[in-house]
């Protein structure tokens, strides 16, 4: 199964602290150098003729759009964005405390966390040969301030300015816990081009110019081909060509994996040890746990905007069955109603919610009781209606090609029908589903959470109303609660573990009591890779990255790969 297509999420740094908290907890208010080299590309003897094929998301035919700010662009959906456009920082999604300076070589917080100053790497060029400067970085953040539909992470940018090789970004409130979105999820674009496109959320970006290790060689309805950028600041990549073909289904992607046509995939594969790994010395998998999966109800549509209905849904679903039957036992049932990813964030689980557990098996009787107590009337057909006769009907939408989610959605729909809710699974293409999520054109969907450096990132992605734009990359359920937003701001402003533990408690309670999302299973990164053609892959024994083929951190992996022979 795919994880959020445009955003490879990050795990805790410095003993489960946010990367921003790492500043205070690990001794200092600035980072001048990374503990790990930014890339290993420069150690290569030059670009090879070897072709790496990557599958980040199952797709049908695509249209030419490389816009890094559009959730439904082909580059975003296929995971190709970060090989052309780059962030200021990259963070290891697995190994605590490890981060990578990228377009920035360091950063410093000031003004009580309301300002951050980045030192921009010298000698970086855009792929058209012009220099990348701090002015381009400042322009990018001011662009996000001006155009909400391009500001997919909901950054509250007050202003951004550059001086020499430094850029300072100012915010109306402290942002210690938001470094991931500021530096790791924002792609930098050239002012010389993007200042002329108008609304960046409506620009197709047919000829992208970036700082990344690759440039676009071919763009067709069947995929994207990238060629190594010979003037890349990190050195010429050892992998000469990277292909992102379209695969219409998990089965077609699996067939390509089995026959070594696809070298790196990110799918849920039933019986993966038997159908992919077994008997093939070069076939490997790694599934590190990083997320909380959930049902995300649209809070603007009936009946999922009704708390009693959401409570009934939570009671009706069998999380153990979802884990075993839909996810092959790889992803365990969520145990706590707060949705906090455990055990990663165990130290942040408030005592006030420790006993707010979720049922691991279906409680149909309990679900019916909740609906009856809320005033819904059970008809002779076994379905609940409002007193005015409106039936409780829910369409659960997900891509048909996401086989684990499709299976899970059908199971959920069956349990809900037993509980008196007329629920059905509706399969879509990945493109249509992604577009509907971004615009709010859905009723309920299964989705993964942000792989986060702190509880702030997890809950901000789920609940921050600033993200609920016409091009949403978070808060898909369209929650708009000023009290929750205020508490998120308070959490972002705290750079101590004790403070974050206190500030996150009301948010955990809100999720447990109001179910704006309905937690189901703990998600993993699905990583299938082939060592027959390339070496240098991350693994449990070498966890320099999560192994996800999604952007932005797939760039870190690709720059570490070397031809096997």
XYZ file of C-alpha atoms in Angstrom, residues 43-307:
265
model
C 31.979 9.588 -4.418
C 30.756 8.088 -7.668
C 33.050 7.980 -10.677
C 30.247 9.370 -12.799
C 26.800 8.620 -14.057
C 26.298 5.022 -15.094
C 24.159 3.652 -17.887
C 22.181 1.591 -15.395
C 18.457 2.304 -15.227
C 16.611 2.247 -11.892
C 12.864 1.642 -12.067
C 10.744 2.889 -9.170
C 7.071 2.426 -8.356
C 5.823 4.853 -5.747
C 2.121 4.760 -6.585
C -0.145 2.730 -8.805
C -1.477 4.935 -11.584
C -3.328 4.819 -14.832
C -2.352 7.228 -17.605
C -0.957 10.546 -16.364
C -0.928 14.083 -17.729
C 2.153 16.280 -17.926
C 2.368 18.135 -14.629
C 5.492 18.384 -12.467
C 4.178 21.019 -10.054
C 5.677 20.308 -6.595
C 2.823 22.181 -4.886
C -0.056 20.218 -6.452
C -1.139 17.014 -4.745
C -2.561 15.497 -7.919
C 0.352 16.314 -10.239
C 1.937 13.349 -11.984
C 5.297 13.989 -10.328
C 3.701 14.052 -6.890
C 1.666 10.909 -7.472
C 4.604 8.938 -8.873
C 7.067 10.158 -6.223
C 9.433 11.848 -8.667
C 9.309 15.401 -7.309
C 12.315 15.396 -4.972
C 14.717 14.224 -7.661
C 14.175 17.564 -9.416
C 13.055 19.940 -6.642
C 14.699 19.747 -3.223
C 13.977 20.783 0.386
C 16.289 22.611 2.755
C 16.763 19.544 4.977
C 16.281 15.804 4.701
C 15.672 13.701 7.799
C 16.233 10.013 8.359
C 12.836 8.466 8.922
C 14.226 5.639 11.030
C 17.423 6.388 12.933
C 16.910 8.747 15.895
C 19.022 11.886 15.829
C 20.223 11.560 12.243
C 19.418 14.362 9.840
C 20.869 15.665 6.596
C 21.645 19.242 5.634
C 20.525 19.635 2.050
C 20.004 22.982 0.331
C 20.688 24.473 3.754
C 23.924 23.820 5.636
C 22.544 24.912 8.992
C 19.770 26.811 10.751
C 19.220 28.895 13.863
C 16.030 29.658 15.781
C 15.465 33.128 17.219
C 12.711 35.378 18.550
C 11.422 32.641 20.820
C 10.875 30.210 17.963
C 9.026 32.727 15.782
C 11.953 33.085 13.383
C 14.329 30.633 11.769
C 17.406 31.523 9.737
C 18.868 29.064 7.241
C 22.366 29.241 5.810
C 22.056 28.286 2.155
C 24.549 25.915 0.571
C 26.984 27.713 -1.761
C 27.583 26.670 -5.350
C 24.141 25.195 -6.003
C 22.799 25.746 -9.514
C 19.408 25.386 -11.086
C 19.337 22.850 -13.884
C 19.280 25.713 -16.429
C 22.709 26.798 -15.176
C 21.720 29.836 -13.122
C 22.738 30.012 -9.452
C 20.302 29.082 -6.692
C 20.390 31.753 -3.995
C 18.880 32.609 -0.645
C 16.595 34.970 -2.558
C 14.999 31.946 -4.260
C 14.354 30.387 -0.866
C 12.772 33.566 0.490
C 10.676 33.849 -2.667
C 9.394 30.280 -2.238
C 8.166 30.880 1.303
C 6.582 34.204 0.361
C 4.876 32.401 -2.504
C 3.314 29.985 -0.019
C 2.200 32.923 2.092
C 0.500 34.550 -0.888
C -1.202 31.470 -2.365
C -3.018 29.200 0.081
C -3.667 26.461 -2.479
C 0.096 25.996 -2.920
C 0.711 26.019 0.834
C -0.130 22.348 1.231
C 1.302 21.996 4.739
C -0.476 25.092 6.052
C 2.648 27.037 7.010
C 1.722 30.312 8.717
C 4.449 32.347 7.038
C 4.502 35.972 8.166
C 7.437 37.024 6.014
C 10.641 35.731 4.464
C 13.719 37.730 3.515
C 17.266 37.030 2.389
C 20.624 38.617 3.078
C 23.719 37.199 1.461
C 23.644 33.430 1.837
C 21.050 33.462 4.606
C 17.269 33.507 4.601
C 15.085 34.299 7.593
C 11.492 33.112 7.803
C 9.184 34.713 10.341
C 6.010 33.267 11.805
C 3.261 34.760 13.985
C 3.810 32.088 16.636
C 6.673 29.808 17.738
C 7.340 26.928 15.354
C 9.893 24.768 17.169
C 7.936 21.583 16.499
C 7.198 22.444 12.873
C 10.679 22.158 11.375
C 9.616 19.119 9.384
C 7.080 21.069 7.351
C 9.227 24.184 7.106
C 12.462 22.586 5.960
C 11.682 18.999 5.031
C 8.381 19.296 3.177
C 8.830 22.560 1.253
C 10.369 22.314 -2.206
C 12.407 25.339 -3.281
C 11.624 26.797 -6.723
C 13.440 29.408 -8.872
C 12.099 32.947 -8.577
C 13.047 33.703 -12.190
C 10.431 31.217 -13.394
C 7.777 30.990 -10.693
C 7.392 34.757 -10.296
C 5.824 34.754 -13.767
C 3.322 31.885 -13.456
C 0.600 33.574 -11.408
C -1.178 31.232 -9.017
C 1.333 28.402 -8.510
C -1.445 25.987 -7.605
C -2.762 26.228 -11.157
C 0.549 25.912 -12.990
C 1.351 22.645 -14.793
C 5.146 23.171 -14.704
C 5.705 21.311 -17.998
C 9.469 21.973 -18.100
C 10.660 21.853 -14.493
C 13.881 23.593 -13.507
C 15.190 22.437 -10.142
C 18.339 21.921 -8.095
C 17.988 18.159 -7.857
C 20.213 15.331 -9.066
C 18.001 14.636 -12.086
C 16.246 16.427 -14.903
C 13.196 15.348 -16.867
C 14.175 13.411 -19.971
C 10.772 12.101 -21.011
C 7.214 12.681 -19.850
C 4.435 10.582 -21.352
C 1.058 9.258 -20.311
C 2.864 6.040 -19.311
C 5.398 7.551 -16.943
C 8.322 9.847 -16.245
C 11.985 9.270 -17.129
C 14.708 11.260 -15.384
C 18.353 11.620 -16.427
C 21.274 12.410 -14.133
C 22.076 16.102 -13.748
C 25.814 16.369 -14.574
C 26.165 19.657 -12.661
C 24.392 18.528 -9.490
C 25.864 20.178 -6.383
C 26.295 16.808 -4.661
C 28.209 15.287 -7.568
C 27.028 13.382 -10.589
C 24.718 10.534 -9.458
C 25.903 6.969 -9.929
C 22.448 5.970 -11.172
C 22.203 7.372 -14.672
C 18.480 7.046 -15.311
C 15.472 6.762 -13.032
C 12.145 5.641 -14.449
C 8.734 6.062 -12.823
C 6.377 3.992 -15.003
C 2.650 3.829 -14.436
C 1.330 0.538 -13.079
C -2.446 0.274 -13.155
C -2.708 -2.239 -10.325
C -0.798 -3.966 -7.559
C -0.789 -7.131 -9.663
C 0.962 -5.477 -12.601
C 3.501 -3.928 -10.227
C 4.057 -7.310 -8.561
C 4.630 -8.970 -11.923
C 7.261 -6.340 -12.711
C 8.915 -6.899 -9.331
C 8.952 -10.664 -9.801
C 10.581 -10.397 -13.230
C 13.164 -7.794 -12.134
C 11.690 -5.117 -14.392
C 10.845 -3.090 -11.287
C 13.656 -2.597 -8.777
C 11.958 -0.642 -5.996
C 8.312 -0.800 -4.998
C 6.122 0.322 -2.138
C 3.127 -2.001 -2.158
C 1.243 -4.199 0.207
C 1.751 -7.664 -1.295
C -0.240 -10.563 0.169
C 2.106 -13.441 0.963
C 5.115 -11.330 0.038
C 7.640 -13.846 1.390
C 6.242 -16.538 -0.883
C 5.480 -14.559 -4.042
C 8.446 -12.154 -4.066
C 11.231 -12.994 -1.617
C 11.262 -16.790 -1.603
C 13.787 -18.394 -3.941
C 15.279 -15.081 -5.067
C 18.515 -14.037 -3.389
C 18.250 -10.506 -4.781
C 14.649 -9.879 -3.642
C 14.228 -8.203 -0.264
C 11.577 -6.465 1.837
C 11.650 -4.177 4.862
C 8.533 -2.979 6.679
C 9.434 -0.555 9.504
C 6.388 0.666 11.515
C 5.945 4.432 11.367
C 2.303 5.553 11.170
C -1.283 5.344 12.383
C -3.825 4.385 9.752
C -7.419 5.475 10.142
C -10.799 5.943 8.570
C -11.087 9.635 7.757
C -14.721 10.817 7.707
C -15.706 13.985 5.889
C -16.910 16.226 8.707
C -18.840 18.474 6.323
C -21.133 15.730 5.005
C -23.997 13.794 6.607
C -23.919 11.353 8.302
C -20.158 11.287 8.988
C -20.424 14.777 10.484
C -22.440 13.258 13.339
C -20.449 12.176 16.402
